[in-house]
Coordinates of N, CA and C in Angstrom, one line a residue:
Chain J
M59 N 5.0 -3.6 -16.2 CA 5.1 -4.0 -14.9 C 4.1 -3.1 -14.0
N60 N 3.2 -3.8 -13.3 CA 2.3 -3.1 -12.5 C 2.9 -2.5 -11.1
V61 N 2.2 -1.6 -10.4 CA 2.8 -1.0 -9.3 C 3.2 -2.0 -8.2
F62 N 2.4 -3.1 -8.1 CA 2.6 -4.1 -7.0 C 3.9 -4.8 -7.3
Q63 N 4.2 -5.2 -8.6 CA 5.4 -5.8 -9.0 C 6.6 -4.9 -8.8
E64 N 6.4 -3.7 -9.1 CA 7.5 -2.7 -9.0 C 7.9 -2.5 -7.4
L65 N 6.9 -2.5 -6.6 CA 7.1 -2.5 -5.2 C 7.9 -3.8 -4.7
K66 N 7.4 -4.9 -5.2 CA 8.1 -6.1 -4.8 C 9.6 -6.1 -5.2
K67 N 9.8 -5.6 -6.4 CA 11.1 -5.5 -7.0 C 12.0 -4.6 -6.1
F68 N 11.4 -3.5 -5.7 CA 12.2 -2.5 -4.8 C 12.5 -3.2 -3.5
L69 N 11.5 -3.9 -2.9 CA 11.7 -4.5 -1.7 C 12.8 -5.7 -1.8
Y70 N 12.8 -6.4 -2.9 CA 13.8 -7.4 -3.1 C 15.2 -6.7 -3.2
Q71 N 15.2 -5.5 -3.8 CA 16.6 -4.9 -3.8 C 17.1 -4.6 -2.5
L72 N 16.1 -4.1 -1.7 CA 16.6 -3.7 -0.2 C 16.9 -4.9 0.5
L73 N 16.2 -6.1 0.3 CA 16.5 -7.4 0.9 C 17.9 -7.9 0.6
N74 N 18.3 -7.6 -0.7 CA 19.5 -8.2 -1.1 C 20.7 -7.2 -0.7
S75 N 20.3 -6.0 -0.4 CA 21.4 -5.0 0.0 C 21.9 -5.2 1.4
V76 N 21.2 -6.0 2.2 CA 21.6 -6.1 3.6 C 22.1 -7.6 3.8
D77 N 23.3 -7.9 4.1 CA 23.8 -9.3 4.4 C 23.1 -9.9 5.5
G78 N 22.4 -11.0 5.4 CA 21.8 -11.7 6.5 C 20.4 -11.3 6.7
L79 N 19.8 -10.4 5.9 CA 18.4 -10.1 6.0 C 17.6 -11.1 5.3
H80 N 16.6 -11.7 5.9 CA 15.8 -12.7 5.3 C 14.4 -12.3 4.8
S81 N 13.8 -11.3 5.4 CA 12.5 -11.0 5.1 C 12.1 -9.5 5.4
I82 N 11.4 -8.9 4.5 CA 10.8 -7.6 4.8 C 9.3 -7.7 4.6
L83 N 8.5 -7.4 5.7 CA 7.1 -7.5 5.6 C 6.4 -6.1 6.0
I84 N 5.5 -5.8 5.1 CA 4.7 -4.5 5.5 C 3.4 -5.1 5.7
T85 N 2.9 -4.9 7.0 CA 1.6 -5.4 7.4 C 0.7 -4.3 8.0
D86 N -0.5 -4.6 8.2 CA -1.3 -3.6 9.0 C -1.1 -4.0 10.5
R87 N -1.7 -3.3 11.4 CA -1.4 -3.4 12.8 C -1.8 -4.8 13.4
D88 N -2.7 -5.5 12.6 CA -3.1 -6.8 13.0 C -2.2 -7.9 12.5
G89 N -1.1 -7.5 11.8 CA -0.2 -8.5 11.2 C -0.6 -9.0 9.9
V90 N -1.6 -8.5 9.3 CA -2.1 -9.0 8.0 C -1.1 -8.4 6.9
P91 N -0.5 -9.2 6.1 CA 0.5 -8.7 5.2 C -0.2 -7.8 4.0
V92 N 0.4 -6.7 3.8 CA 0.0 -5.9 2.6 C 1.0 -6.2 1.5
I93 N 2.2 -6.3 1.8 CA 3.2 -6.7 0.8 C 4.4 -7.3 1.5
S94 N 5.0 -8.4 1.1 CA 6.2 -9.0 1.7 C 7.1 -9.6 0.7
V95 N 8.4 -9.6 1.2 CA 9.4 -10.4 0.3 C 10.2 -11.1 1.3
S96 N 10.6 -12.3 0.9 CA 11.5 -13.1 1.8 C 12.4 -14.1 1.0
D97 N 13.5 -14.6 1.6 CA 14.3 -15.6 0.9 C 13.9 -16.9 1.6
E98 N 14.6 -18.0 1.1 CA 14.2 -19.3 1.5 C 14.6 -19.6 3.0
K99 N 15.5 -18.7 3.6 CA 15.9 -19.0 5.0 C 15.1 -18.3 6.0
A100 N 14.1 -17.6 5.6 CA 13.1 -16.8 6.5 C 12.4 -17.8 7.4
P101 N 12.3 -17.6 8.7 CA 11.6 -18.5 9.5 C 10.1 -18.3 9.4
E102 N 9.4 -19.4 9.0 CA 8.0 -19.4 8.7 C 7.1 -18.9 9.8
L103 N 7.4 -19.3 11.0 CA 6.6 -18.9 12.2 C 6.7 -17.4 12.5
A104 N 7.8 -16.8 12.3 CA 8.0 -15.3 12.6 C 7.3 -14.5 11.6
M105 N 6.8 -15.1 10.5 CA 6.2 -14.3 9.4 C 4.6 -14.5 9.5
R106 N 4.2 -15.1 10.5 CA 2.7 -15.3 10.7 C 2.1 -14.1 11.4
A107 N 0.8 -13.9 11.1 CA 0.1 -12.7 11.7 C 0.1 -12.8 13.2
S108 N 0.0 -14.0 13.8 CA -0.1 -14.1 15.2 C 1.2 -13.5 15.9
F109 N 2.4 -13.7 15.2 CA 3.6 -13.1 15.9 C 3.7 -11.7 15.5
L110 N 3.4 -11.3 14.3 CA 3.6 -9.8 13.9 C 2.7 -8.9 14.6
S111 N 1.4 -9.4 14.9 CA 0.4 -8.6 15.6 C 0.8 -8.2 17.0
T112 N 1.8 -8.9 17.6 CA 2.1 -8.6 19.0 C 2.8 -7.3 19.0
F113 N 3.3 -6.8 17.9 CA 4.0 -5.5 17.9 C 3.1 -4.4 18.2
G114 N 1.9 -4.5 17.7 CA 0.8 -3.4 17.9 C 0.6 -3.2 19.4
M115 N 0.5 -4.3 20.2 CA 0.4 -4.2 21.6 C 1.6 -3.6 22.2
A116 N 2.7 -4.2 21.9 CA 4.0 -3.8 22.5 C 4.4 -2.4 22.3
T117 N 4.1 -1.8 21.0 CA 4.3 -0.4 20.8 C 3.4 0.5 21.5
D118 N 2.2 0.1 21.8 CA 1.2 0.8 22.6 C 1.8 0.9 24.0
Q119 N 2.3 -0.2 24.6 CA 2.8 -0.3 26.0 C 4.1 0.6 26.0
G120 N 4.9 0.4 25.1 CA 6.2 1.2 25.0 C 6.0 2.6 25.0
S121 N 4.9 3.0 24.4 CA 4.7 4.5 24.3 C 4.2 5.1 25.6
K122 N 3.9 4.2 26.7 CA 3.5 4.7 27.9 C 4.6 4.9 28.9
L123 N 5.9 4.8 28.4 CA 7.0 4.9 29.3 C 7.4 6.4 29.5
D124 N 6.7 7.2 29.0 CA 7.0 8.7 29.1 C 8.3 9.1 28.4
L125 N 8.5 8.3 27.3 CA 9.7 8.6 26.5 C 9.3 9.1 25.0
G126 N 8.0 9.3 25.0 CA 7.5 9.7 23.6 C 6.9 8.5 22.9
K127 N 6.4 8.7 21.7 CA 5.8 7.7 21.0 C 7.0 6.5 20.5
N128 N 6.6 5.3 20.7 CA 7.6 4.3 20.4 C 7.7 4.2 18.9
K129 N 8.9 4.2 18.4 CA 9.2 4.1 16.9 C 9.6 2.7 16.4
T130 N 10.4 2.2 17.1 CA 11.0 0.9 16.7 C 11.2 -0.1 17.9
I131 N 11.0 -1.3 17.6 CA 11.2 -2.4 18.6 C 12.2 -3.4 17.9
I132 N 13.4 -3.6 18.6 CA 14.4 -4.6 18.0 C 14.4 -5.8 19.0
S133 N 14.0 -7.0 18.5 CA 14.1 -8.2 19.3 C 15.2 -9.1 18.8
I134 N 16.2 -9.4 19.6 CA 17.3 -10.2 19.2 C 17.1 -11.5 19.9
Y135 N 17.0 -12.6 19.1 CA 16.9 -14.0 19.7 C 18.2 -14.7 19.4
S136 N 18.3 -16.0 19.8 CA 19.6 -16.7 19.7 C 20.0 -16.9 18.2
S137 N 19.0 -17.1 17.3 CA 19.5 -17.3 15.9 C 18.8 -16.2 14.9
Y138 N 17.9 -15.4 15.4 CA 17.3 -14.4 14.5 C 17.2 -13.1 15.2
Q139 N 16.9 -12.1 14.4 CA 16.6 -10.8 15.0 C 15.4 -10.2 14.3
V140 N 14.5 -9.5 14.9 CA 13.4 -8.9 14.3 C 13.4 -7.4 14.7
V141 N 13.4 -6.6 13.6 CA 13.2 -5.2 13.7 C 11.8 -4.7 13.2
Q142 N 11.1 -4.1 14.1 CA 9.8 -3.7 13.7 C 9.6 -2.2 13.8
M143 N 9.0 -1.6 12.9 CA 9.0 -0.1 12.9 C 7.5 0.3 12.9
N144 N 7.2 1.2 13.8 CA 5.9 1.8 14.0 C 5.5 2.8 12.8
K145 N 4.8 2.5 11.9 CA 4.5 3.4 10.8 C 2.9 3.4 10.7
L146 N 2.2 3.4 11.8 CA 0.8 3.2 11.8 C 0.1 4.1 10.9
P147 N -1.0 3.5 10.2 CA -1.6 2.2 10.3 C -0.8 1.0 9.9
L148 N 0.4 1.2 9.4 CA 1.3 0.1 8.8 C 2.3 -0.3 9.9
V149 N 2.8 -1.4 9.8 CA 3.9 -1.9 10.6 C 5.0 -2.5 9.6
V150 N 6.3 -2.1 9.8 CA 7.3 -2.7 8.8 C 8.1 -3.6 9.7
S151 N 8.2 -4.8 9.2 CA 9.0 -5.8 10.0 C 10.2 -6.4 9.1
F152 N 11.3 -6.3 9.8 CA 12.5 -7.0 9.1 C 12.9 -8.2 9.9
I153 N 13.1 -9.3 9.2 CA 13.6 -10.5 9.9 C 14.9 -10.9 9.4
A154 N 15.9 -11.0 10.3 CA 17.3 -11.2 9.8 C 18.0 -12.2 10.7
N155 N 19.1 -12.7 10.3 CA 19.8 -13.7 11.3 C 20.4 -12.8 12.4
N156 N 20.9 -13.5 13.5 CA 21.3 -12.8 14.7 C 22.6 -12.0 14.5
I157 N 23.4 -12.4 13.6 CA 24.6 -11.6 13.4 C 24.5 -10.4 12.4
C158 N 23.4 -10.3 11.8 CA 23.1 -9.2 10.8 C 23.3 -7.8 11.4
D159 N 23.8 -6.9 10.6 CA 24.1 -5.6 11.1 C 22.7 -4.8 11.4
T160 N 22.4 -4.7 12.6 CA 21.1 -4.0 13.0 C 21.1 -2.6 12.6
G161 N 22.2 -1.9 12.7 CA 22.2 -0.5 12.2 C 22.0 -0.3 10.8
H162 N 22.4 -1.3 9.9 CA 22.1 -1.3 8.5 C 20.7 -1.5 8.2
I163 N 20.1 -2.3 9.0 CA 18.6 -2.6 8.9 C 17.9 -1.2 9.2
L164 N 18.3 -0.6 10.2 CA 17.6 0.7 10.7 C 17.8 1.8 9.6
S165 N 18.9 1.7 8.9 CA 19.2 2.7 7.9 C 18.3 2.5 6.7
L166 N 17.6 1.3 6.5 CA 16.6 1.1 5.4 C 15.3 2.0 5.6
E167 N 15.1 2.4 6.9 CA 13.9 3.2 7.1 C 13.7 4.4 6.2
S168 N 14.8 5.1 6.0 CA 14.7 6.2 5.1 C 14.3 5.9 3.7
K169 N 14.8 4.7 3.2 CA 14.5 4.2 1.9 C 13.1 3.7 1.7
I170 N 12.6 3.2 2.8 CA 11.2 2.5 2.8 C 10.2 3.5 3.0
D171 N 10.4 4.6 3.6 CA 9.4 5.6 4.0 C 8.7 6.2 2.8
P172 N 9.3 6.5 1.7 CA 8.5 7.1 0.5 C 7.5 6.2 -0.1
I173 N 7.7 4.9 0.0 CA 6.7 3.9 -0.6 C 5.5 3.6 0.4
L174 N 5.8 4.0 1.6 CA 4.7 3.7 2.6 C 3.5 4.6 2.5
Q175 N 3.7 5.8 2.0 CA 2.6 6.8 1.9 C 1.5 6.3 1.1
N176 N 1.8 5.7 -0.1 CA 0.8 5.1 -1.0 C 0.1 3.9 -0.3
L177 N 0.9 3.1 0.3 CA 0.3 1.9 1.0 C -0.7 2.3 2.1
K178 N -0.3 3.4 2.8 CA -1.1 3.9 4.0 C -2.5 4.2 3.5
N179 N -2.5 4.8 2.3 CA -3.8 5.3 1.7 C -4.7 4.0 1.5
V180 N -4.0 2.9 1.0 CA -4.8 1.7 0.7 C -5.3 1.1 2.0
V181 N -4.5 1.1 3.1 CA -5.0 0.5 4.3 C -6.1 1.4 4.9
A182 N -6.0 2.8 4.8 CA -6.9 3.6 5.3 C -8.3 3.5 4.7
E183 N -8.2 3.2 3.4 CA -9.5 3.1 2.6 C -10.2 1.7 2.9
A184 N -9.4 0.7 3.2 CA -9.9 -0.6 3.4 C -10.7 -0.7 4.7
Chain T
M102 N 29.8 7.0 31.9 CA 30.2 5.7 31.3 C 30.8 6.0 30.0
E103 N 30.2 6.9 29.3 CA 30.8 7.1 27.8 C 31.8 8.3 27.8
R104 N 32.3 8.6 29.0 CA 33.2 9.8 29.1 C 34.5 9.6 28.3
N105 N 35.0 8.4 28.5 CA 36.2 8.0 27.7 C 36.0 8.1 26.1
L106 N 34.8 7.6 25.8 CA 34.4 7.6 24.3 C 34.4 9.0 23.8
E107 N 33.7 9.8 24.6 CA 33.5 11.2 24.2 C 34.9 12.0 24.1
K108 N 35.7 11.6 25.1 CA 37.1 12.2 25.1 C 37.9 11.8 23.9
T109 N 37.8 10.6 23.6 CA 38.6 10.0 22.4 C 38.0 10.7 21.1
M110 N 36.7 10.9 21.1 CA 36.2 11.5 19.9 C 36.6 13.0 19.7
D111 N 36.6 13.6 21.0 CA 37.0 15.0 21.0 C 38.5 15.1 20.4
N112 N 39.3 14.2 20.9 CA 40.7 14.2 20.6 C 40.9 14.1 19.1
V113 N 40.0 13.2 18.5 CA 40.1 12.9 17.1 C 39.6 14.1 16.3
T114 N 38.5 14.7 16.6 CA 38.0 15.8 15.9 C 38.8 17.1 16.0
N115 N 39.6 17.2 17.1 CA 40.5 18.3 17.3 C 41.7 18.3 16.4
V116 N 41.9 17.2 15.7 CA 43.1 17.1 14.8 C 42.8 18.0 13.6
E117 N 43.7 18.7 13.1 CA 43.6 19.6 11.9 C 43.1 18.7 10.7
G118 N 42.1 19.2 10.0 CA 41.6 18.6 8.8 C 40.5 17.6 9.1
V119 N 40.4 17.2 10.3 CA 39.3 16.3 10.7 C 38.0 17.0 10.9
I120 N 36.9 16.7 10.3 CA 35.6 17.4 10.5 C 34.6 16.6 11.1
G121 N 34.9 15.3 11.4 CA 33.9 14.6 12.2 C 34.4 13.1 12.3
C122 N 33.8 12.5 13.3 CA 34.0 11.0 13.5 C 32.8 10.3 14.1
I123 N 32.8 9.0 13.9 CA 31.7 8.3 14.3 C 32.2 6.9 14.7
L124 N 31.5 6.3 15.8 CA 31.9 4.9 16.2 C 30.6 4.1 16.2
A125 N 30.8 2.9 15.8 CA 29.6 2.0 15.8 C 30.1 0.7 16.4
D126 N 29.1 -0.1 17.0 CA 29.4 -1.4 17.6 C 29.3 -2.5 16.6
R127 N 29.4 -3.7 17.1 CA 29.4 -4.9 16.2 C 28.1 -5.0 15.4
Q128 N 27.0 -4.5 16.0 CA 25.7 -4.6 15.4 C 25.4 -3.4 14.5
G129 N 26.4 -2.6 14.4 CA 26.2 -1.4 13.5 C 25.4 -0.3 14.1
L130 N 25.3 -0.3 15.5 CA 24.6 0.7 16.2 C 25.5 1.8 16.7
C131 N 25.1 3.0 16.6 CA 25.9 4.2 16.8 C 26.3 4.3 18.3
L132 N 27.6 4.4 18.5 CA 28.1 4.6 19.9 C 28.3 6.0 20.2
G133 N 28.6 6.8 19.1 CA 28.8 8.3 19.2 C 29.2 8.8 17.9
A134 N 28.8 10.0 17.8 CA 29.1 10.8 16.5 C 29.5 12.2 16.9
K135 N 30.5 12.7 16.3 CA 30.9 14.1 16.5 C 31.1 14.9 15.2
G136 N 31.0 16.2 15.2 CA 31.2 17.0 14.0 C 30.2 16.7 13.0
S137 N 30.7 16.6 11.8 CA 29.7 16.5 10.7 C 29.3 15.1 10.4
A138 N 29.7 14.1 11.2 CA 29.2 12.7 11.1 C 27.8 12.6 11.6
S139 N 27.0 11.8 10.9 CA 25.6 11.6 11.4 C 25.5 10.2 12.0
G140 N 24.8 10.2 13.1 CA 24.5 8.8 13.7 C 23.8 7.9 12.8
Q141 N 23.1 8.4 11.9 CA 22.4 7.6 10.8 C 23.3 6.7 10.0
S142 N 24.6 7.1 9.9 CA 25.5 6.4 9.0 C 26.1 5.2 9.7
A143 N 25.9 5.1 11.0 CA 26.6 4.0 11.7 C 26.4 2.7 11.1
G144 N 25.2 2.4 10.7 CA 24.8 1.1 10.2 C 25.6 0.8 8.9
L145 N 25.5 1.8 8.1 CA 26.2 1.7 6.7 C 27.7 1.5 6.8
I146 N 28.3 2.2 7.7 CA 29.7 2.2 8.0 C 30.2 0.9 8.4
A147 N 29.4 0.3 9.4 CA 29.8 -1.0 9.9 C 29.6 -2.1 8.7
A148 N 28.5 -1.9 7.9 CA 28.3 -2.8 6.8 C 29.4 -2.8 5.8
I149 N 29.9 -1.5 5.5 CA 31.0 -1.3 4.6 C 32.3 -2.0 5.0
A150 N 32.6 -1.8 6.3 CA 33.7 -2.5 7.0 C 33.6 -4.0 6.9
D151 N 32.5 -4.6 7.2 CA 32.3 -6.0 7.1 C 32.4 -6.5 5.7
E152 N 31.8 -5.8 4.8 CA 31.8 -6.4 3.4 C 33.2 -6.3 2.9
V153 N 33.9 -5.2 3.0 CA 35.3 -5.1 2.5 C 36.2 -6.1 3.2
A154 N 36.0 -6.4 4.4 CA 36.9 -7.4 5.1 C 36.7 -8.8 4.4
K155 N 35.6 -9.0 3.8 CA 35.4 -10.3 3.1 C 36.3 -10.5 1.9
L156 N 36.8 -9.4 1.3 CA 37.7 -9.5 0.2 C 39.0 -10.3 0.5
E157 N 39.4 -10.0 1.7 CA 40.7 -10.7 2.1 C 40.5 -11.2 3.5
P158 N 39.9 -12.4 3.6 CA 39.5 -12.8 4.9 C 40.7 -13.2 5.8
E159 N 41.8 -13.5 5.1 CA 43.0 -13.9 5.9 C 43.8 -12.7 6.5
S160 N 43.5 -11.5 5.9 CA 44.3 -10.4 6.3 C 43.7 -9.7 7.5
N161 N 44.5 -8.7 8.1 CA 43.9 -8.0 9.2 C 42.9 -7.0 8.7
A162 N 42.1 -6.4 9.6 CA 41.0 -5.5 9.2 C 41.5 -4.4 8.3
P163 N 40.9 -4.3 7.1 CA 41.4 -3.2 6.2 C 41.1 -1.8 6.6
I164 N 41.8 -0.8 6.0 CA 41.4 0.6 6.2 C 40.8 0.9 4.9
I165 N 39.6 1.5 5.0 CA 38.8 1.8 3.8 C 38.8 3.4 3.7
A166 N 39.1 3.9 2.5 CA 39.1 5.3 2.3 C 38.1 5.7 1.2
L167 N 37.1 6.4 1.5 CA 36.1 6.8 0.5 C 36.4 8.3 0.3
E168 N 36.5 8.6 -1.0 CA 36.9 10.0 -1.3 C 35.9 10.7 -2.2
S169 N 35.5 11.9 -1.9 CA 34.6 12.7 -2.8 C 35.5 14.0 -3.2
D170 N 34.8 15.0 -3.9 CA 35.6 16.1 -4.3 C 36.2 16.9 -3.1
N171 N 35.4 17.0 -2.0 CA 35.9 17.8 -0.9 C 36.1 17.1 0.5
R172 N 35.7 15.7 0.5 CA 35.7 15.1 1.8 C 36.3 13.7 1.6
Q173 N 36.9 13.2 2.7 CA 37.3 11.8 2.7 C 36.8 11.2 3.9
C174 N 36.4 9.9 3.7 CA 35.9 9.1 4.9 C 36.7 7.9 5.0
I175 N 37.4 7.7 6.2 CA 38.2 6.6 6.5 C 37.7 5.7 7.5
I176 N 37.5 4.4 7.2 CA 36.8 3.5 8.0 C 37.7 2.3 8.4
Q177 N 37.7 1.9 9.6 CA 38.4 0.8 10.1 C 37.7 0.1 11.2
R178 N 37.8 -1.3 11.2 CA 37.3 -2.0 12.4 C 38.4 -2.3 13.3
Q179 N 38.2 -2.1 14.6 CA 39.2 -2.5 15.6 C 38.5 -3.4 16.6
G180 N 38.5 -4.7 16.5 CA 37.9 -5.5 17.3 C 36.3 -5.4 17.2
P181 N 35.7 -5.1 18.4 CA 34.2 -4.9 18.2 C 33.7 -3.6 17.7
I182 N 34.6 -2.7 17.5 CA 34.3 -1.3 17.2 C 34.7 -0.9 15.8
V183 N 33.7 -0.3 15.1 CA 34.1 0.3 13.7 C 34.2 1.8 13.9
G184 N 35.2 2.4 13.4 CA 35.3 3.8 13.5 C 35.4 4.4 12.1
A185 N 34.9 5.6 11.9 CA 35.0 6.3 10.7 C 35.4 7.7 11.0
I186 N 36.4 8.3 10.3 CA 36.8 9.7 10.4 C 36.6 10.4 9.1
Y187 N 35.9 11.5 9.2 CA 35.7 12.4 8.0 C 36.8 13.5 8.0
K188 N 37.4 13.7 6.8 CA 38.4 14.7 6.7 C 38.0 15.6 5.6
A189 N 38.3 16.8 5.7 CA 38.1 17.8 4.6 C 39.4 17.8 3.7
I190 N 39.2 17.8 2.4 CA 40.3 17.8 1.5 C 40.4 19.2 1.0
S191 N 41.6 19.8 1.2 CA 41.8 21.1 0.7 C 42.3 21.1 -0.8
P192 N 41.7 21.9 -1.6 CA 42.0 21.8 -3.0 C 43.5 22.2 -3.3

């Protein structure tokens, strides 16, 4: 099994560990996917680069509030929620249903952090 | 605003044997943590409470006790709030 498949397997394990979580996407700041996993219930539109790239702008604006650097943006809609984490040059996005445990999604940060270092190098080189 | 919450948590942690407590809301977000409880655990605690409740959907909210060699963690949902109490176990 190559590194990419192992990463996918790891992300699928995380995806299945949280009830109601539909997708985990690791993208660059323009919303271009580096690696992603999702189930059949994930909303197609929310997984597009045009939606995911808005986080880059929002986190920059959020960092101007004199509260320090913005780390996470949680957007809760009527049927879905999107949790996006600032790991620049990477962005980690979680798409879940609206009743999913937000705190549980946030606790995945510590599990996903170790794999990001290698991916950061890939994005930095590209 | 959170004075009542703080007071309740202080009352809980002042009980003998209790070493910490944590409260989480319906979304698993931390409302407060005292003592050796970490705010980072709020999401997991709420998830544990929700998952265990699915075992007996017809019954009232269960009390969940997780025990290690020296500590015990007791979790229960009360309406929109999930609470966890950490207790030290004396050998």
